[in-house]
């Protein structure tokens, strides 16, 4: 692909694949549920405005963010659909969230009081959803006490302060054993039954990506997919084939900036932990941990060059990574190597890279740094 942004190292984003993954979610819930596209953390590093604009024609109910600033970014980009902030708002952020007509999620009465005060100041009033903690433990009202707080929440509502939704969040929808998710769902139902308002008047939602596919019956009024939209497997621990694979969205590529043949006994990288045992061909890639390609992704890892695997050797540096190209005489300086994604028939998945780093695909994606330009890939450039 020839593009000024693709001079050193970059991320290719396939927006058609994002849209296809969105439609896969919609089919899984049988079109019964609305879709809240989770675009928090800059759409998992891919660009929240870019992703929201790509999804607008598919008519999501709205978007989910984690901070007021993320919601403001979408409003500034012209997004007028509901934007739900799924984390409690720090008190200094409440005014900004209110002025941009975001929808707060409320976890306690103090937070509701702050939102109510802000609602008095904005002409159209404000909406909020209540979060119920059924075991995630980080936010939400206690599921066991919904009769108590339910009355207090309702008492604060009025024309300017509208209670429009209620949700919970699963902690283990990706786990092989789904008992915990079933328990959380039952707690959620118990709590809903005790509320002083009818479920019919609230938008009820619970499912993240993993739950969409494993528990489509928990779709309720809306679902909140994130990782699946961006090509991540929501439940890598499950037997392959248990849930649909998303279409890959992301490719991370970097140029070869140097190719050399080195004699036996040559060392590479900080600590010189790798030593050549024979004549080898080494290639230097213009990417490193300063781009979010973490040192842990190196030791057992590889990249794709001209459709073949080339092992990463030595420690990954801040700006450079060295690979072993022995046996690839056709490789040239300027070739693009693939660190994540497809090259011909070969593929390095997000999950493979996450496994090398002892982490999860979410963290690989959100860790990709701002130094990597994000490039929207046209469908035709599959090479
Ligand atoms: C991040 C998040 C989601 C999306 O989760 P995925 O596993 O990425 O689908 C849904 N709901 C809440 C509250 C979240 O924080």
Short mmCIF file of C-alpha atoms and ligand atoms in Angstrom, two decimals:
data_model
loop_
_atom_site.label_atom_id
_atom_site.label_comp_id
_atom_site.label_asym_id
_atom_site.label_seq_id
_atom_site.Cartn_x
_atom_site.Cartn_y
_atom_site.Cartn_z
CA UNK A 1 0.00 0.00 0.00
CA UNK A 2 1.46 3.34 -0.94
CA UNK A 3 0.56 6.01 1.55
CA UNK A 4 2.66 8.72 3.18
CA UNK A 5 1.64 7.43 6.59
CA UNK A 6 3.13 4.03 5.81
CA UNK A 7 6.73 5.15 5.81
CA UNK A 8 8.03 3.53 8.98
CA UNK A 9 5.50 1.52 10.97
CA UNK A 10 1.73 1.77 11.01
CA UNK A 11 -1.61 0.17 11.85
CA UNK A 12 -4.02 -0.77 9.08
CA UNK A 13 -7.67 -0.76 10.05
CA UNK A 14 -10.22 -2.59 7.95
CA UNK A 15 -13.48 -0.72 8.49
CA UNK A 16 -15.44 -3.17 6.32
CA UNK A 17 -14.42 -5.87 8.79
CA UNK A 18 -15.63 -3.74 11.72
CA UNK A 19 -19.00 -3.35 10.01
CA UNK A 20 -19.18 -7.05 9.24
CA UNK A 21 -18.40 -7.92 12.87
CA UNK A 22 -21.14 -5.52 13.98
CA UNK A 23 -23.60 -7.36 11.72
CA UNK A 24 -22.42 -10.70 13.14
CA UNK A 25 -23.35 -9.42 16.61
CA UNK A 26 -26.72 -8.27 15.33
CA UNK A 27 -27.45 -11.71 13.83
CA UNK A 28 -26.38 -13.45 17.05
CA UNK A 29 -28.99 -11.56 19.06
CA UNK A 30 -31.58 -12.07 16.37
CA UNK A 31 -32.08 -8.30 15.90
CA UNK A 32 -34.07 -8.29 19.15
CA UNK A 33 -31.55 -6.19 20.97
CA UNK A 34 -30.18 -2.73 20.30
CA UNK A 35 -26.42 -2.40 20.01
CA UNK A 36 -24.32 -0.07 22.14
CA UNK A 37 -20.98 -0.07 20.32
CA UNK A 38 -18.23 0.19 22.92
CA UNK A 39 -15.71 2.75 21.70
CA UNK A 40 -13.97 3.46 25.02
CA UNK A 41 -10.18 3.83 25.10
CA UNK A 42 -10.30 5.40 21.64
CA UNK A 43 -12.16 2.38 20.28
CA UNK A 44 -9.55 0.03 21.75
CA UNK A 45 -6.83 2.13 20.16
CA UNK A 46 -8.28 2.28 16.66
CA UNK A 47 -9.82 5.77 16.83
CA UNK A 48 -13.25 6.34 18.37
CA UNK A 49 -14.39 8.94 15.85
CA UNK A 50 -13.27 6.80 12.93
CA UNK A 51 -15.10 3.74 14.27
CA UNK A 52 -18.28 5.65 15.17
CA UNK A 53 -18.42 7.21 11.70
CA UNK A 54 -18.00 3.77 10.15
CA UNK A 55 -20.84 2.36 12.25
CA UNK A 56 -23.29 5.26 11.92
CA UNK A 57 -24.94 3.90 8.74
CA UNK A 58 -25.60 0.58 10.53
CA UNK A 59 -27.77 2.37 13.07
CA UNK A 60 -26.36 1.40 16.46
CA UNK A 61 -28.48 2.58 19.40
CA UNK A 62 -25.49 4.55 20.63
CA UNK A 63 -21.93 4.33 21.87
CA UNK A 64 -20.24 3.37 25.11
CA UNK A 65 -17.28 5.32 26.48
CA UNK A 66 -15.40 5.29 29.77
CA UNK A 67 -14.69 8.99 30.26
CA UNK A 68 -16.39 12.33 29.72
CA UNK A 69 -13.60 13.41 27.35
CA UNK A 70 -14.24 10.39 25.15
CA UNK A 71 -17.90 11.32 24.91
CA UNK A 72 -17.07 14.96 24.17
CA UNK A 73 -14.82 13.84 21.32
CA UNK A 74 -17.74 12.01 19.71
CA UNK A 75 -20.10 14.98 20.17
CA UNK A 76 -17.49 17.28 18.60
CA UNK A 77 -17.37 14.86 15.68
CA UNK A 78 -21.12 15.34 15.19
CA UNK A 79 -22.41 12.14 16.78
CA UNK A 80 -25.91 12.81 18.12
CA UNK A 81 -26.91 9.32 19.31
CA UNK A 82 -26.91 8.46 23.02
CA UNK A 83 -23.43 8.11 24.51
CA UNK A 84 -23.30 6.08 27.70
CA UNK A 85 -20.36 6.63 30.05
CA UNK A 86 -19.96 3.17 31.56
CA UNK A 87 -17.66 4.24 34.42
CA UNK A 88 -18.54 6.53 37.33
CA UNK A 89 -17.81 10.16 36.46
CA UNK A 90 -15.21 11.85 38.66
CA UNK A 91 -16.94 14.91 40.20
CA UNK A 92 -14.85 17.43 38.20
CA UNK A 93 -16.02 15.80 34.92
CA UNK A 94 -19.75 15.92 35.62
CA UNK A 95 -20.32 19.41 34.18
CA UNK A 96 -18.60 18.59 30.91
CA UNK A 97 -20.50 15.33 30.54
CA UNK A 98 -23.79 17.15 31.20
CA UNK A 99 -23.14 20.00 28.78
CA UNK A 100 -22.53 17.41 26.03
CA UNK A 101 -25.70 15.48 26.86
CA UNK A 102 -23.90 12.26 27.73
CA UNK A 103 -25.76 9.55 29.62
CA UNK A 104 -24.19 8.82 33.00
CA UNK A 105 -24.12 5.42 34.63
CA UNK A 106 -24.95 5.79 38.27
CA UNK A 107 -23.50 3.57 41.00
CA UNK A 108 -24.43 5.44 44.15
CA UNK A 109 -26.79 8.14 45.45
CA UNK A 110 -24.04 10.75 45.79
CA UNK A 111 -23.22 10.31 42.13
CA UNK A 112 -26.90 10.63 41.29
CA UNK A 113 -27.15 13.85 43.33
CA UNK A 114 -24.27 15.35 41.36
CA UNK A 115 -25.92 14.31 38.08
CA UNK A 116 -29.25 15.73 39.28
CA UNK A 117 -27.64 19.08 40.10
CA UNK A 118 -26.04 19.15 36.65
CA UNK A 119 -29.39 18.27 35.06
CA UNK A 120 -30.89 21.47 36.50
CA UNK A 121 -28.31 23.45 34.53
CA UNK A 122 -28.87 21.99 31.06
CA UNK A 123 -31.94 22.92 29.03
CA UNK A 124 -33.01 19.42 27.92
CA UNK A 125 -32.33 17.70 31.23
CA UNK A 126 -30.29 14.50 31.42
CA UNK A 127 -30.63 10.74 31.16
CA UNK A 128 -28.92 8.13 33.29
CA UNK A 129 -28.62 4.37 33.52
CA UNK A 130 -28.24 2.59 36.84
CA UNK A 131 -25.48 0.01 37.11
CA UNK A 132 -26.12 -2.99 39.34
CA UNK A 133 -23.13 -4.80 40.80
CA UNK A 134 -23.78 -8.54 40.55
CA UNK A 135 -20.20 -9.62 41.22
CA UNK A 136 -17.85 -7.48 39.15
CA UNK A 137 -17.28 -5.39 42.24
CA UNK A 138 -15.86 -2.26 40.67
CA UNK A 139 -19.04 -0.20 40.36
CA UNK A 140 -22.80 -0.44 40.63
CA UNK A 141 -25.40 -0.54 43.37
CA UNK A 142 -25.54 -3.78 45.35
CA UNK A 143 -27.88 -6.31 43.70
CA UNK A 144 -29.08 -7.51 47.12
CA UNK A 145 -30.46 -4.12 48.11
CA UNK A 146 -32.26 -2.93 45.03
CA UNK A 147 -35.57 -2.38 46.87
CA UNK A 148 -33.81 0.11 49.13
CA UNK A 149 -31.75 2.14 46.66
CA UNK A 150 -34.39 1.72 43.95
CA UNK A 151 -36.85 3.89 45.85
CA UNK A 152 -34.21 6.51 46.58
CA UNK A 153 -33.21 6.65 42.91
CA UNK A 154 -36.79 6.96 41.74
CA UNK A 155 -37.52 9.69 44.27
CA UNK A 156 -34.86 11.90 42.72
CA UNK A 157 -36.20 11.62 39.18
CA UNK A 158 -38.23 14.29 37.43
CA UNK A 159 -38.66 15.86 34.01
CA UNK A 160 -35.02 17.01 34.00
CA UNK A 161 -33.58 13.78 35.37
CA UNK A 162 -34.68 10.69 33.52
CA UNK A 163 -33.93 7.11 34.56
CA UNK A 164 -33.76 5.38 31.20
CA UNK A 165 -31.67 2.24 31.64
CA UNK A 166 -30.28 -0.40 33.96
CA UNK A 167 -27.36 -2.74 33.43
CA UNK A 168 -24.85 -5.10 34.92
CA UNK A 169 -21.46 -6.36 33.74
CA UNK A 170 -20.23 -9.97 33.65
CA UNK A 171 -16.80 -10.79 35.02
CA UNK A 172 -16.41 -14.20 33.46
CA UNK A 173 -18.40 -14.47 30.24
CA UNK A 174 -15.20 -15.62 28.53
CA UNK A 175 -14.48 -18.42 31.01
CA UNK A 176 -14.91 -22.06 30.10
CA UNK A 177 -17.25 -22.58 33.04
CA UNK A 178 -20.32 -20.37 32.62
CA UNK A 179 -21.72 -20.93 36.14
CA UNK A 180 -20.60 -17.50 37.36
CA UNK A 181 -22.28 -15.77 34.45
CA UNK A 182 -25.53 -17.63 35.12
CA UNK A 183 -25.33 -16.61 38.77
CA UNK A 184 -24.77 -12.98 37.83
CA UNK A 185 -27.72 -13.08 35.45
CA UNK A 186 -29.98 -14.53 38.18
CA UNK A 187 -28.86 -11.83 40.61
CA UNK A 188 -29.57 -9.21 37.98
CA UNK A 189 -33.09 -10.60 37.46
CA UNK A 190 -33.70 -10.66 41.22
CA UNK A 191 -32.61 -7.05 41.50
CA UNK A 192 -34.75 -5.97 38.54
CA UNK A 193 -37.80 -7.63 40.06
CA UNK A 194 -37.41 -5.53 43.22
CA UNK A 195 -37.13 -2.19 41.47
CA UNK A 196 -39.98 0.28 42.00
CA UNK A 197 -40.11 0.93 38.24
CA UNK A 198 -41.21 -1.43 35.53
CA UNK A 199 -38.55 -3.13 33.43
CA UNK A 200 -40.61 -2.05 30.44
CA UNK A 201 -39.74 1.58 31.13
CA UNK A 202 -36.01 0.92 31.27
CA UNK A 203 -33.48 -0.24 28.72
CA UNK A 204 -32.04 -3.40 30.26
CA UNK A 205 -28.57 -4.57 29.19
CA UNK A 206 -25.79 -6.86 30.33
CA UNK A 207 -23.91 -8.64 27.55
CA UNK A 208 -20.36 -7.88 26.44
CA UNK A 209 -18.91 -9.58 23.34
CA UNK A 210 -18.40 -12.98 24.95
CA UNK A 211 -21.91 -13.03 26.43
CA UNK A 212 -23.49 -12.02 23.12
CA UNK A 213 -22.36 -15.31 21.62
CA UNK A 214 -22.44 -17.62 24.63
CA UNK A 215 -25.69 -16.36 26.15
CA UNK A 216 -27.77 -14.76 23.39
CA UNK A 217 -30.78 -15.21 25.69
CA UNK A 218 -29.18 -12.62 28.00
CA UNK A 219 -29.32 -10.01 25.25
CA UNK A 220 -32.29 -8.26 26.91
CA UNK A 221 -32.95 -4.84 25.35
CA UNK A 222 -29.38 -4.08 24.33
CA UNK A 223 -25.88 -5.55 24.12
CA UNK A 224 -22.49 -3.86 24.59
CA UNK A 225 -19.92 -5.46 22.28
CA UNK A 226 -16.37 -4.16 22.17
CA UNK A 227 -13.48 -6.49 21.39
CA UNK A 228 -15.40 -8.53 18.81
CA UNK A 229 -16.01 -5.45 16.68
CA UNK A 230 -12.26 -4.91 16.52
CA UNK A 231 -11.41 -8.44 15.46
CA UNK A 232 -10.47 -9.82 18.89
CA UNK A 233 -11.57 -13.27 19.98
CA UNK A 234 -13.77 -12.56 23.03
CA UNK A 235 -13.14 -15.97 24.59
CA UNK A 236 -9.84 -17.56 23.53
CA UNK A 237 -10.16 -20.16 26.31
CA UNK A 238 -13.12 -21.77 24.59
CA UNK A 239 -12.81 -24.65 22.18
CA UNK A 240 -12.36 -23.24 18.67
CA UNK A 241 -15.67 -23.07 16.85
CA UNK A 242 -17.73 -22.53 19.99
CA UNK A 243 -18.41 -18.95 19.00
CA UNK A 244 -17.91 -17.23 15.63
CA UNK A 245 -14.51 -15.81 14.85
CA UNK A 246 -14.58 -12.12 14.12
CA UNK A 247 -13.11 -10.94 10.84
CA UNK A 248 -9.63 -9.53 11.57
CA UNK A 249 -9.62 -5.73 11.64
CA UNK A 250 -6.06 -4.77 12.52
CA UNK A 251 -2.68 -5.24 10.89
CA UNK A 252 0.51 -3.84 12.39
CA UNK A 253 3.31 -3.44 9.87
CA UNK A 254 6.84 -2.06 9.95
CA UNK A 255 9.48 -1.50 7.27
CA UNK A 256 12.77 -3.29 7.06
CA UNK A 257 15.36 -0.53 7.28
CA UNK A 258 18.51 -2.67 7.17
CA UNK A 259 19.39 -6.18 5.99
CA UNK A 260 22.82 -7.68 6.68
CA UNK A 261 24.63 -10.99 6.65
CA UNK A 262 26.48 -11.51 9.94
CA UNK A 263 29.20 -14.05 10.85
CA UNK A 264 28.91 -16.63 13.64
CA UNK A 265 29.30 -15.14 17.13
CA UNK A 266 27.50 -11.85 16.35
CA UNK A 267 25.26 -10.49 19.09
CA UNK A 268 22.07 -8.47 18.87
CA UNK A 269 20.18 -6.16 21.17
CA UNK A 270 20.49 -4.98 24.78
CA UNK A 271 22.07 -7.62 26.95
CA UNK A 272 23.31 -9.43 23.81
CA UNK A 273 21.06 -12.33 24.73
CA UNK A 274 21.08 -13.68 21.18
CA UNK A 275 24.26 -14.90 19.49
CA UNK A 276 24.41 -16.17 15.90
CA UNK A 277 25.67 -19.72 15.60
CA UNK A 278 26.44 -19.59 11.87
CA UNK A 279 26.29 -17.04 9.08
CA UNK A 280 22.85 -15.49 9.40
CA UNK A 281 20.85 -12.80 7.62
CA UNK A 282 19.43 -10.23 10.02
CA UNK A 283 16.83 -7.61 9.27
CA UNK A 284 16.13 -4.50 11.34
CA UNK A 285 12.50 -3.37 11.61
CA UNK A 286 11.50 0.21 12.36
CA UNK A 287 9.24 -0.56 15.32
CA UNK A 288 9.80 -1.15 19.02
CA UNK A 289 8.28 -0.96 22.47
CA UNK A 290 8.01 2.82 22.07
CA UNK A 291 5.25 1.97 19.60
CA UNK A 292 3.55 -0.38 22.05
CA UNK A 293 5.17 -3.49 20.62
CA UNK A 294 6.23 -4.68 24.03
CA UNK A 295 9.49 -6.42 24.88
CA UNK A 296 7.53 -9.45 26.05
CA UNK A 297 6.25 -9.97 22.50
CA UNK A 298 9.78 -10.82 21.35
CA UNK A 299 11.46 -13.88 22.80
CA UNK A 300 9.30 -16.62 21.27
CA UNK A 301 7.78 -14.46 18.59
CA UNK A 302 8.02 -13.98 14.88
CA UNK A 303 6.91 -11.57 12.17
CA UNK A 304 5.77 -12.23 8.62
CA UNK A 305 7.98 -11.15 5.73
CA UNK A 306 6.88 -11.95 2.19
CA UNK A 307 4.35 -14.40 3.56
CA UNK A 308 6.81 -16.33 5.74
CA UNK A 309 7.62 -16.36 9.44
CA UNK A 310 10.85 -14.70 10.55
CA UNK A 311 11.77 -15.12 14.24
CA UNK A 312 12.32 -12.05 16.40
CA UNK A 313 15.88 -12.22 17.81
CA UNK A 314 17.40 -10.39 20.78
CA UNK A 315 15.51 -7.93 22.94
CA UNK A 316 13.08 -5.52 21.34
CA UNK A 317 14.39 -1.95 21.67
CA UNK A 318 12.38 1.26 21.98
CA UNK A 319 12.44 1.99 18.25
CA UNK A 320 13.86 -1.09 16.53
CA UNK A 321 13.34 -4.84 16.41
CA UNK A 322 15.66 -7.38 14.75
CA UNK A 323 14.45 -10.50 12.95
CA UNK A 324 16.25 -13.51 11.51
CA UNK A 325 15.81 -13.60 7.73
CA UNK A 326 18.21 -16.48 7.09
CA UNK A 327 16.90 -18.42 4.15
CA UNK A 328 14.99 -15.47 2.71
CA UNK A 329 17.37 -14.12 0.07
CA UNK A 330 14.65 -12.20 -1.77
CA UNK A 331 13.95 -9.87 1.15
CA UNK A 332 14.86 -6.20 0.55
CA UNK A 333 15.20 -3.04 2.60
CA UNK A 334 11.84 -1.25 2.36
CA UNK A 335 9.79 -4.44 2.53
CA UNK A 336 6.91 -4.23 5.02
CA UNK A 337 6.91 -6.89 7.72
CA UNK A 338 3.69 -7.88 9.47
CA UNK A 339 3.83 -8.03 13.28
CA UNK A 340 0.09 -8.56 13.70
CA UNK A 341 -2.27 -9.55 10.91
CA UNK A 342 -2.20 -11.34 7.60
CA UNK A 343 0.40 -11.55 4.88
CA UNK A 344 -0.77 -13.81 2.09
CA UNK A 345 -1.89 -17.08 3.61
CA UNK A 346 0.06 -16.56 6.84
CA UNK A 347 -1.40 -14.83 9.88
CA UNK A 348 -0.26 -13.63 13.28
CA UNK A 349 -3.33 -13.12 15.42
CA UNK A 350 -3.84 -10.66 18.25
CA UNK A 351 -4.27 -13.67 20.49
CA UNK A 352 -0.90 -15.14 19.49
CA UNK A 353 0.84 -11.89 20.38
CA UNK A 354 -1.12 -11.59 23.62
CA UNK A 355 -0.12 -15.13 24.55
CA UNK A 356 3.56 -14.30 24.07
CA UNK A 357 3.20 -11.32 26.40
CA UNK A 358 1.19 -13.21 29.02
CA UNK A 359 -1.65 -10.78 28.45
CA UNK A 360 -4.96 -10.43 26.59
CA UNK A 361 -5.86 -9.17 23.12
CA UNK A 362 -7.52 -6.10 24.69
CA UNK A 363 -4.22 -4.97 26.18
CA UNK A 364 -2.29 -5.58 22.96
CA UNK A 365 -4.73 -3.36 21.03
CA UNK A 366 -5.06 -0.56 23.58
CA UNK A 367 -1.29 -0.58 24.11
CA UNK A 368 -0.44 0.24 20.49
CA UNK A 369 1.12 3.67 20.69
CA UNK A 370 0.31 7.06 19.20
CA UNK A 371 3.54 6.95 17.15
CA UNK A 372 1.89 4.41 14.83
CA UNK A 373 -0.30 6.17 12.26
CA UNK A 374 -3.73 4.59 11.88
CA UNK A 375 -4.45 3.95 8.20
CA UNK A 376 -7.85 2.92 6.90
CA UNK A 377 -7.34 0.01 4.60
CA UNK A 378 -9.34 -0.37 1.45
CA UNK A 379 -10.66 -3.89 0.97
CA UNK A 380 -8.66 -4.26 -2.27
CA UNK A 381 -5.21 -4.00 -0.68
CA UNK A 382 -5.22 -7.53 0.79
CA UNK A 383 -1.82 -8.71 -0.42
C1 LIG B 1 -15.52 -2.76 27.98
C2 LIG B 1 -16.92 -3.00 28.33
C3 LIG B 1 -17.75 -3.73 27.48
C4 LIG B 1 -17.25 -4.40 26.22
O1 LIG B 1 -16.57 -5.59 26.54
P1 LIG B 1 -15.96 -6.54 25.42
O2 LIG B 1 -15.48 -7.71 26.18
O3 LIG B 1 -14.85 -5.76 24.79
O4 LIG B 1 -17.04 -6.83 24.46
C5 LIG B 1 -19.08 -3.83 27.83
N1 LIG B 1 -19.56 -3.28 28.96
C6 LIG B 1 -18.78 -2.59 29.81
C7 LIG B 1 -19.38 -2.01 31.04
C8 LIG B 1 -17.44 -2.43 29.54
O5 LIG B 1 -16.67 -1.76 30.39
#
